[in-house]
Structures are given as structure tokens and as C-alpha cells.
Tab-separated table of C-alpha atoms and ligand atoms in Angstrom:
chain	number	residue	atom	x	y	z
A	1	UNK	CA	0.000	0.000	0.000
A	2	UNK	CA	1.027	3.600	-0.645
A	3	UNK	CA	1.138	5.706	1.793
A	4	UNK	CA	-0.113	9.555	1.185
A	5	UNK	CA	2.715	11.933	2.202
A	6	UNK	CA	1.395	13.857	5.481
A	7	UNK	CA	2.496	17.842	4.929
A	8	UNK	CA	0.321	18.952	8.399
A	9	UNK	CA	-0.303	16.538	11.383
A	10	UNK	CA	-2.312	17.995	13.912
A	11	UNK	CA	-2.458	17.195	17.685
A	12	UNK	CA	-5.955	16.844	19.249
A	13	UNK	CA	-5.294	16.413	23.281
A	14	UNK	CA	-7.215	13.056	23.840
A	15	UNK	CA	-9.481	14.398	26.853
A	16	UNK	CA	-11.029	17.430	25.197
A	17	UNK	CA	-14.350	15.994	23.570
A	18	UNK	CA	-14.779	19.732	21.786
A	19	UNK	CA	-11.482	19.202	19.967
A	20	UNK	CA	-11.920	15.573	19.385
A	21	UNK	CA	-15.146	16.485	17.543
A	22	UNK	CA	-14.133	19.768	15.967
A	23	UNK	CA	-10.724	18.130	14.106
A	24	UNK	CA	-12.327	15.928	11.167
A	25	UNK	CA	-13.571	19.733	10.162
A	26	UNK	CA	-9.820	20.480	9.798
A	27	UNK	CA	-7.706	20.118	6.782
A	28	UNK	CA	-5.014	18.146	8.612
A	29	UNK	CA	-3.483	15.521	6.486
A	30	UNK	CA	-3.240	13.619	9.274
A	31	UNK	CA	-4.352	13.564	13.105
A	32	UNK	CA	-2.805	12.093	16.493
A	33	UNK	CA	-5.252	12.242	19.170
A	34	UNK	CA	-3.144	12.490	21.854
A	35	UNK	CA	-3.282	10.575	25.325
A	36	UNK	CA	0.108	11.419	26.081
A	37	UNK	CA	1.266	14.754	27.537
A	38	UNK	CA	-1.398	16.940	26.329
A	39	UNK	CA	-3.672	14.767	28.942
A	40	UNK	CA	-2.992	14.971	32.361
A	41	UNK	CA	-2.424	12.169	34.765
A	42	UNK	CA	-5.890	11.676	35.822
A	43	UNK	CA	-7.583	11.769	32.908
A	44	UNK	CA	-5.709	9.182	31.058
A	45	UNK	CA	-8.598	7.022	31.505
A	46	UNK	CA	-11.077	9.394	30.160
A	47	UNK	CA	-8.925	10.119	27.391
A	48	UNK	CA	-8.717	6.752	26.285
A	49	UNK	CA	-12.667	6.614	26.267
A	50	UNK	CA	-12.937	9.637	24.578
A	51	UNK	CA	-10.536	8.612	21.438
A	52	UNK	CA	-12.021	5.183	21.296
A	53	UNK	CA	-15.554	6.708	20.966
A	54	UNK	CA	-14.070	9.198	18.576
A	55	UNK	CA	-12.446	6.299	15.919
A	56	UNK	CA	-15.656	4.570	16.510
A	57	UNK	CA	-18.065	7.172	15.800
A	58	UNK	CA	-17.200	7.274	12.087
A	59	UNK	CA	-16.810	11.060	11.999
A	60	UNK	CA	-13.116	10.253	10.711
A	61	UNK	CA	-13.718	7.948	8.027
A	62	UNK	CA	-11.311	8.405	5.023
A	63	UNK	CA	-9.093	10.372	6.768
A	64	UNK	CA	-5.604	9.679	8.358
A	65	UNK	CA	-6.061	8.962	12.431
A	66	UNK	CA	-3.234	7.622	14.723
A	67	UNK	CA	-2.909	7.727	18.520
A	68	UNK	CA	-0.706	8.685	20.438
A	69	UNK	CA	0.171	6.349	23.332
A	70	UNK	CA	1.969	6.873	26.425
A	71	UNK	CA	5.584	5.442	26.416
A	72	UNK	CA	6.757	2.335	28.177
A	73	UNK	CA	7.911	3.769	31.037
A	74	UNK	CA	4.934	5.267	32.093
A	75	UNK	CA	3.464	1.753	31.838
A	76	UNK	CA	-0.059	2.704	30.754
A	77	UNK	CA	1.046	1.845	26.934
A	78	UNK	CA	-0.952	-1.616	26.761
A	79	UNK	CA	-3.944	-0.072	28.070
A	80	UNK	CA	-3.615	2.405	25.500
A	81	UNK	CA	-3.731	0.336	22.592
A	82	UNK	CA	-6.093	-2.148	24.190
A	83	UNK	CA	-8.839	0.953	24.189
A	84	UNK	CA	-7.596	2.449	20.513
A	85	UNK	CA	-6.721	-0.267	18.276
A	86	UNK	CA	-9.679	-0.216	16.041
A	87	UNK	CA	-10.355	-1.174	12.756
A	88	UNK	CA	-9.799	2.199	10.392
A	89	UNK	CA	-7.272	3.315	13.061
A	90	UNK	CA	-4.396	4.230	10.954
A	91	UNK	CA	-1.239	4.164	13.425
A	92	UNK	CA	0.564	4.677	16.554
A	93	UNK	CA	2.526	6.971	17.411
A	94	UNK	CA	5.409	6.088	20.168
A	95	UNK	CA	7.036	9.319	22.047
A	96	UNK	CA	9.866	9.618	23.753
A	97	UNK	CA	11.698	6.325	21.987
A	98	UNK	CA	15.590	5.614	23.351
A	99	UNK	CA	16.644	2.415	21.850
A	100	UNK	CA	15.424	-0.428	19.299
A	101	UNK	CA	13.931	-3.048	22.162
A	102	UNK	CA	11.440	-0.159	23.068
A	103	UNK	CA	9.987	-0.660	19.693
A	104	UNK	CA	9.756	-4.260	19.307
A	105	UNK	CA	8.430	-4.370	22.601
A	106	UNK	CA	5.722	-2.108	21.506
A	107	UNK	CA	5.096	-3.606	18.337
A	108	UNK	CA	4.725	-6.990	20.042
A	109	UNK	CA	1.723	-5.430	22.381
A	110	UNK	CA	0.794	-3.806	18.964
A	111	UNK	CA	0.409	-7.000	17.547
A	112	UNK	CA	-1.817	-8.782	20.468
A	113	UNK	CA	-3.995	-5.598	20.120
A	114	UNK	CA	-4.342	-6.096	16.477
A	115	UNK	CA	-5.773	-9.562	17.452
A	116	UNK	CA	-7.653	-8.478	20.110
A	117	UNK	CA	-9.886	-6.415	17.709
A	118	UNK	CA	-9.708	-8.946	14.636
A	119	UNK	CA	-7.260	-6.886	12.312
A	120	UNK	CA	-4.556	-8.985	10.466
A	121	UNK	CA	-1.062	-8.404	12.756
A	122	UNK	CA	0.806	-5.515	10.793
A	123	UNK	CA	-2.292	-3.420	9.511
A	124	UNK	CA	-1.630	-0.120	11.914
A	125	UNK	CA	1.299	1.462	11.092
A	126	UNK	CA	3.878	3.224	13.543
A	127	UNK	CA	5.183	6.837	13.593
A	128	UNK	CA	8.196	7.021	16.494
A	129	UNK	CA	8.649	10.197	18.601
A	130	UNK	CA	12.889	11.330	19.022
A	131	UNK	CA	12.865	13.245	21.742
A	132	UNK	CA	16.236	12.846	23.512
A	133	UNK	CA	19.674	12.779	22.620
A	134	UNK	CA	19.425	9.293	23.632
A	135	UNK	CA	17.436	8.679	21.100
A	136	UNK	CA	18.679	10.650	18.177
A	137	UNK	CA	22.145	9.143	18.591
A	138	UNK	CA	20.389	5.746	17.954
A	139	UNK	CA	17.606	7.106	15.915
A	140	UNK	CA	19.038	4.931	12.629
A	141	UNK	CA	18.648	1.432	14.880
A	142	UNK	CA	15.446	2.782	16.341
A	143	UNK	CA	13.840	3.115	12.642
A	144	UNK	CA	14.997	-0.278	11.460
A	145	UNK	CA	13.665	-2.085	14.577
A	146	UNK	CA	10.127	-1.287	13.141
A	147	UNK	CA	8.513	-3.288	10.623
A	148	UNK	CA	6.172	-1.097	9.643
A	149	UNK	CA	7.589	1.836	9.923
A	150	UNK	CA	5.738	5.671	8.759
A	151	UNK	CA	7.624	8.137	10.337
A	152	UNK	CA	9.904	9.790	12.218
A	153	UNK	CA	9.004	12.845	14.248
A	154	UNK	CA	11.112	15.637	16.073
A	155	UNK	CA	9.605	16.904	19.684
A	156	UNK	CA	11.346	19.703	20.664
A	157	UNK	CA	10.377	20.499	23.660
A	158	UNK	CA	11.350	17.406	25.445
A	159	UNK	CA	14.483	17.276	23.377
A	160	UNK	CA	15.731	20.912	24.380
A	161	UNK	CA	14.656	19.903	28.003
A	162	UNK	CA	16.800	16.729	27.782
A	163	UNK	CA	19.728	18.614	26.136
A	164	UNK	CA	19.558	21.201	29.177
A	165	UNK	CA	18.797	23.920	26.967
A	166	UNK	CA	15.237	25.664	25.743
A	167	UNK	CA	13.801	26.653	22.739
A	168	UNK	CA	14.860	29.846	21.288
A	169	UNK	CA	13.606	32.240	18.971
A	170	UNK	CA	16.317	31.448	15.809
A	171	UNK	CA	16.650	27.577	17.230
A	172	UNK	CA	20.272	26.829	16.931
A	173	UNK	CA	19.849	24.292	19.468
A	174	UNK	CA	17.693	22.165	16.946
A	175	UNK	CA	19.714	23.065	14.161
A	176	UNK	CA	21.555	19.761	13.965
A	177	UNK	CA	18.857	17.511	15.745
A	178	UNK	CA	16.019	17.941	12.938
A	179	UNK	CA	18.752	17.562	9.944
A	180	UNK	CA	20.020	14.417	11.738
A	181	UNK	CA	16.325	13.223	12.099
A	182	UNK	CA	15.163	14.454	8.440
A	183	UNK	CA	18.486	12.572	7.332
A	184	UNK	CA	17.749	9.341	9.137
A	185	UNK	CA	14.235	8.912	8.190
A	186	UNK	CA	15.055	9.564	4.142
A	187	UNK	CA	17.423	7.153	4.684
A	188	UNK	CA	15.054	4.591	5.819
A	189	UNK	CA	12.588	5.697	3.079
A	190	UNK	CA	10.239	7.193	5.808
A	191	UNK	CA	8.326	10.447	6.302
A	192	UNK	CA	9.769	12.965	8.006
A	193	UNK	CA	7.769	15.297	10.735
A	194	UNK	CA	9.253	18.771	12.041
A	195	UNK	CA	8.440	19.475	15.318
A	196	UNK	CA	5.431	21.826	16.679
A	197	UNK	CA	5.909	25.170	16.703
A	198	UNK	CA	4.373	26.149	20.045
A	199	UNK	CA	3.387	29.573	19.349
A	200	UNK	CA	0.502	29.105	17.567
A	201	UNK	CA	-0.737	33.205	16.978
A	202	UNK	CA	2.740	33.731	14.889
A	203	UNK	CA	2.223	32.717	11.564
A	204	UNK	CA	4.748	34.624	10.434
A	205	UNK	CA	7.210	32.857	12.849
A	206	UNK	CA	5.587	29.515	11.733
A	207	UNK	CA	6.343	29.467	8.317
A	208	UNK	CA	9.728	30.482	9.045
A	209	UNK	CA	10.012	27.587	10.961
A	210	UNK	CA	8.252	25.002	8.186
A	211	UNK	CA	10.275	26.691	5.191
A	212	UNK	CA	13.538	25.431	6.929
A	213	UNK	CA	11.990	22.059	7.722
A	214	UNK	CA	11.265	21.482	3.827
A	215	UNK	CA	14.496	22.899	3.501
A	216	UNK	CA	16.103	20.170	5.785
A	217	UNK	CA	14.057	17.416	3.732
A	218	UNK	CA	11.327	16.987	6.707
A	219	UNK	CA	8.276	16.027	4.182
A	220	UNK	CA	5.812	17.452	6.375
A	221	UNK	CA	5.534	19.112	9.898
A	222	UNK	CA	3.703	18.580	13.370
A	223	UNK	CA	0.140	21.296	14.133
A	224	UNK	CA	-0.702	21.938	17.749
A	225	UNK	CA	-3.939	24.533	16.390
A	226	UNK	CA	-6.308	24.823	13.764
A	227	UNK	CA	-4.586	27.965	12.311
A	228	UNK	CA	-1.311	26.011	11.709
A	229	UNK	CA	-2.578	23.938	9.218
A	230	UNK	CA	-3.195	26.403	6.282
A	231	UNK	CA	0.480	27.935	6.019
A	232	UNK	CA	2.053	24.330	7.059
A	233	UNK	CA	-0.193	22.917	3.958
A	234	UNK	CA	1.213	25.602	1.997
A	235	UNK	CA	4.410	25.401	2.801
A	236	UNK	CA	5.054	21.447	2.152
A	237	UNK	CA	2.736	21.943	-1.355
A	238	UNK	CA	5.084	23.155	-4.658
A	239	UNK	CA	3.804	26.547	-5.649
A	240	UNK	CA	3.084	27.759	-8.757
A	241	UNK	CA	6.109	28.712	-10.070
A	242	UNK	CA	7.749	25.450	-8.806
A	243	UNK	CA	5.511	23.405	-11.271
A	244	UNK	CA	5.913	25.210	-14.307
A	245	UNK	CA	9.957	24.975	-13.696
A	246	UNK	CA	9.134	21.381	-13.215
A	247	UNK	CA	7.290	20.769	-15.953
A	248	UNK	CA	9.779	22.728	-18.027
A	249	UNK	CA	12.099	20.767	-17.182
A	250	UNK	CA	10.597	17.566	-17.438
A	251	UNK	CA	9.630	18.495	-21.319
A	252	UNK	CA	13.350	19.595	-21.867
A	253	UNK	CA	15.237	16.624	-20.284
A	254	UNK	CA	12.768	13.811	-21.877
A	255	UNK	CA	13.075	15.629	-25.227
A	256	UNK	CA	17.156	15.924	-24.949
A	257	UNK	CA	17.072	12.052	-23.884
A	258	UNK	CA	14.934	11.469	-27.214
A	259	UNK	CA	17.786	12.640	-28.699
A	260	UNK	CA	20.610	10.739	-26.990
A	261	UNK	CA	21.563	13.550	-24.514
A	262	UNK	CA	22.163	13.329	-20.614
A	263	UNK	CA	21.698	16.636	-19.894
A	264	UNK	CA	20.157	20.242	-21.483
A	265	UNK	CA	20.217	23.749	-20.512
A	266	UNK	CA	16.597	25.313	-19.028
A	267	UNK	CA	16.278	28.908	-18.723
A	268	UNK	CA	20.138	28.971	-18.424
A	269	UNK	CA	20.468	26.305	-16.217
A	270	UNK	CA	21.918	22.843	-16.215
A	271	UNK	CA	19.373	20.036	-15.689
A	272	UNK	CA	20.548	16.483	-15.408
A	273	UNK	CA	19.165	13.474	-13.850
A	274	UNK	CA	18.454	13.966	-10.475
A	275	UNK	CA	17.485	17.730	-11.332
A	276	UNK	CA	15.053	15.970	-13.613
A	277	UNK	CA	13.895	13.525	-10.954
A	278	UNK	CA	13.189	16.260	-8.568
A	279	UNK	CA	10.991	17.826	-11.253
A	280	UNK	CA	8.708	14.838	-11.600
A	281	UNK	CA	8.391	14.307	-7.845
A	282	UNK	CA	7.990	18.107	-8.238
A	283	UNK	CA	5.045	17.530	-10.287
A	284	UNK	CA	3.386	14.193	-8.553
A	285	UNK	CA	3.297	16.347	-5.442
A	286	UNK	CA	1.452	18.651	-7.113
A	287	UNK	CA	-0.630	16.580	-8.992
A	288	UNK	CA	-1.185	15.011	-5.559
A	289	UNK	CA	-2.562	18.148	-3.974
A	290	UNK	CA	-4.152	19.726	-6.695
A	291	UNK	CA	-2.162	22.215	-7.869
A	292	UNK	CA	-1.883	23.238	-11.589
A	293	UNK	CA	0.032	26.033	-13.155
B	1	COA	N1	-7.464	20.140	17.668
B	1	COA	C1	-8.766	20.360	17.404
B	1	COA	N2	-9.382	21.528	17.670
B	1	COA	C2	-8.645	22.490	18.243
B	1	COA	C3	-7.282	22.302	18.560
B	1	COA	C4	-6.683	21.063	18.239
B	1	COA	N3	-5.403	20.814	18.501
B	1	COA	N4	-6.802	23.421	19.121
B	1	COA	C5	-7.825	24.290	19.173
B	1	COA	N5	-8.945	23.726	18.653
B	1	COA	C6	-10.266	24.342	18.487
B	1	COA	C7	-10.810	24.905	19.783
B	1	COA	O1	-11.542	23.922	20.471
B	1	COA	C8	-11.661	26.012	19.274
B	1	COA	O2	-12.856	25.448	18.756
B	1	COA	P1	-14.279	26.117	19.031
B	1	COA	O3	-14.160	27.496	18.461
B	1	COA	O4	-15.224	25.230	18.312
B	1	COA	O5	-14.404	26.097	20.513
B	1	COA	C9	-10.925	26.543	18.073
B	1	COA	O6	-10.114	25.450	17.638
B	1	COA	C10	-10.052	27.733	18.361
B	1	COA	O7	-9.199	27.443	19.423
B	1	COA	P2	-8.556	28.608	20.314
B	1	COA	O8	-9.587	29.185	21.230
B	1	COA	O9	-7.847	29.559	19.405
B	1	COA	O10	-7.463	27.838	21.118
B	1	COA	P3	-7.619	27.204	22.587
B	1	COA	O11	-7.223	28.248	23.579
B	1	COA	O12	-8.934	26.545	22.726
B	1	COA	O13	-6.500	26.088	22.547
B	1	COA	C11	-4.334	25.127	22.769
B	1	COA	C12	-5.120	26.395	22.447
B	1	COA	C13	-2.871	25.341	22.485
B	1	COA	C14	-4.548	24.777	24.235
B	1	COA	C15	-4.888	23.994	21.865
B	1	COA	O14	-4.708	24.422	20.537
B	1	COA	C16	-4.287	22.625	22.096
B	1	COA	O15	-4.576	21.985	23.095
B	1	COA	N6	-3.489	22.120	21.136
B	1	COA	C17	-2.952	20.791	21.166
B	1	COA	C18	-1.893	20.635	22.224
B	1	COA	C19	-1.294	19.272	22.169
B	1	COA	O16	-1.876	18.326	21.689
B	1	COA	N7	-0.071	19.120	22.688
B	1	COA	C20	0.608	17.875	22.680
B	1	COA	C21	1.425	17.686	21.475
B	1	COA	S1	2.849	18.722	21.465
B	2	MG	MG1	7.061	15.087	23.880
């Protein structure tokens, strides 16, 4: 199965029925309805109610839903799956992951949930939360543990916390961390998710932020609000100008192959084969999402 490239993901905190119900209004690519640390200790059971209800109500048919779980060491993670895993559930996400046996452990209480509910073993797939310097240093390992494998994600709050540092307004600190984790996940031929950008009245600042992540490779990048969605959609979508250059260069290079030639001048430019490559994703993305030029 293909998978549809996620360019906005958007949190929905697990205990707040309002948001639960309000998000399949929202033009998220994808959702995690969070019971993780967006819900609060004594609510966990609650939450769990509340996103069950949720997946079974129907209201998210067709669209991309996965859950976030609470992490093993909060041991509340088989619970968690016993309540969500059901069928048209998409995925799982797993925060806070430090090393490979985390995720085979969790894929193996994946599994048994799977069964529990009557879905063939392996239908949900898993999106894995680095969070820690821990974890980025064996973020590679981490990603080939999992069989079925979606994504890698950044979260950059606990990271800076677990570095000793904080976030800060031109985010040096995460400079390195999200091109290690955009470089790890292409690697393993997975999406890759930017962190959330907390301040969620700057779109200005936002955008920033997402233009850097494409820039990085990241394929698509983490909502905490509704408003987020519109400029991360934008920003992870080729523009207009981007698809006529691609499908200028596209005509070009497959006419210059007709004619026995590896590479052709566009506009003044040198286009070869990866150039040319690019242009097609270029264009799929694009045809993808709708966009013509
Ligand atoms: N998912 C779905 N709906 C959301 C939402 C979300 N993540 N965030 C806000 N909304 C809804 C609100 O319920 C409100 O809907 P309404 O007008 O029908 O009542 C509308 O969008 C506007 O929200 P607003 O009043 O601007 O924000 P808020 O003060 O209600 O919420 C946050 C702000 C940050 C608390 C909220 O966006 C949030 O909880 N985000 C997710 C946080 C999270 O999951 N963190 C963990 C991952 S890092
Ligand atoms: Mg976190």
C-alpha cells in the first residue's frame, strides 16, 4: 500500500471531547489524538474513552487517524492500545523512543492488540517520537527495529529539556537535531515530521520555521492549532512557479534524452538526472494536492 505523504499533522489532546469532535472539520493531512502529555495524569482514563468513541463514531472515516500512546515507562502503553486499536485506526505513534527493544516491545503489544480487535497483525502502522539525545544518537537502529515503519518525528520540547537547553527564537539548538532526524528517516525511506511550533498566533514565525523544515528534507511538519494547518499545507505543497519549472524541465530533459543527450540547458540552467527527478516528484506532489500552473 502507498502511503499519502502527510504535509500537516495535527495534535488533538485526547481528553477534550470539543477538539476531538471539531478536528475531522480540519484540513489536517493527518491527526494524532493524543493521550500522552497533552492529557494529564488523571484523565488518562477518560482520554482513552474519549478517542475510542471518537475512531468509533465514524466522523473520521477516510481520513488519516493515529494515537498517540503513552511510552513504556509510564506503563499505561498496553492499556492504551487495548482501548484504541480499532479497525480504520491508521497508526501509533510512540514518544519519547531511546533504543530499538522499546519498539519491538511495543510492536509486540501492537500485535496482540491487532488480534484483540480482529485486524490482520501488521495493519496499523507506527510513527516514532525522538525526543532525547538518547534517542537521536540511535535514531538509525530505532527506525529499522520497526517493521512497519511511517515516520519519524522531532519533539522539541522534550528534546531541548533533555539537552539542558530551551527553545529559542532562531533555534540553533535544533539546528543539527532535525537535519540528523530528516536525514535518518530519508534514509530509511520514511516520512519525516518537524516538530510543533508552540506559538501558535505567529504565523509569520511559523512558516519560518516550516520553510527550513522542507528545507532540511522533513516532508511534512507537526500542528498543535487549527490555524497552523493552512500555512504548514502551503508550505510542504510546490507553488506555482515550482511546477511550471518542473514541468519545463521535465519536457526539456525527456526531449534531450529522445535525442541521446544526458543533460540540457533550461532557462540557463543545467538540468541532469536527479534535477530531472526532482521535477517529476515536483510535479506528482502537485498533482497530488491539486495544484496546476
Ligand atoms: N485540535 C482540534 N481543535 C482544536 C485544537 C486542536 N489541537 N486546538 C484548538 N482547537 C479548536 C478549539 O476547540 C476552538 O474550537 P471552538 O471554536 O469550536 O471552541 C478553536 O479550535 C479555536 O481554538 P482557540 O480558542 O484559538 O485555542 P484554545 O485556547 O482553545 O487552545 C491550545 C489552544 C494550544 C490549548 C490547543 O490548541 C491545544 O490543546 N493544542 C494541542 C496541544 C497538544 O496536543 N499538545 C501535545 C502535542 S505537542
Ligand atoms: Mg514530547
Amino acid at each position: 500500500m502507498s502511503t499519502p505523504t502527510f504535509r500537516s499533522v495535527l495534535y488533538v489532546p485526547g481528553n477534550r471531547p470539543r477538539m476531538l469532535a471539531k478536528a475531522p472539520t480540519l484540513p489536517a493531512d493527518a491527526f494524532v489524538l493524543d493521550l500522552e502529555d497533552s492529557v494529564p495524569p488523571g484523565e488518562k482514563a477518560e482520554a482513552r474513552r474519549l478517542v475510542r468513541e471518537a475512531l468509533l463514531s465514524g466522523a473520521f472515516a477516510g481520513r488519516a487517524v493515529l494515537v498517540r500512546v503513552n511510552g513504556l515507562a509510564s506503563g499505561l502503553t498496553q492499556d492504551d492500545l487495548a482501548a484504541v486499536v480499532v479497525e480504520g485506526l491508521f497508526g501509533v505513534d510512540i514518544p519519547k523512543v531511546e533504543a530499538p527493544d522499546e519498539v519491538r516491545e511495543v510492536e509486540e503489544m501492537l500485535a496482540w492488540a491487532e488480534g484483540r480487535a480482529g485486524l490482520p497483525r501488521g495493519t496499523l502502522r507506527v510513527g516514532i517520537g525522538i525526543e532525547s539525545p538518547a534517542g537521536l544518537l540511535r535514531a538509525e537502529a530505532i527506525g529499522r527495529a520497526c517493521r512497519r515503519l511511517l515516520s519519524l518525528g522531532l519533539g522539541a520540547e522534550d528534546f531541548t529539556f533533555n539537552l539542558g537547553t530551551q527553545r529559542s527564537p532562531t533555534g540553533e539548538e535544533l539546528f543539527i537535531p532535525k537535519a540528523l532526524v530528516a536525514l535518518v528517516a530519508r534514509a530509511l525511506g520514511v516520512q519525516a515530521l518537524d516538530t510543533i511550533y508552540p506559538d501558535f498566533r505567529d504565523p509569520e514565525g511559523l512558516v519560518r520555521e516550516a520553510k527550513l523544515a522542507r528545507q532540511l528534507g522533513f516532508s511534512g511538519k507537526y500542528a498543535i492549532h487549527p490555524d497552523q494547518l493552512g500555512p504548514i499545507n502551503r508550505v510542504f505543497t510546490p507553488d506555482e512557479a515550482e511546477v511550471r519549472w518542473a514541468r519545463e524541465v521535465v519536457e526539456a530533459y525527456e526531449a534531450a534524452q529522445g535525442s541521446g543527450l544526458g543533460s540540457v540547458a533550461v532557462g540557463g540552467r543545467m538540468v541532469d538526472r536527479p534535477i530531472y527527478e526532482r521535477a517529476r516528484r515536483t510535479l506528482e506532489l502537485a498533482a497530488r494536492w491539486g495544484i496546476t500552473a
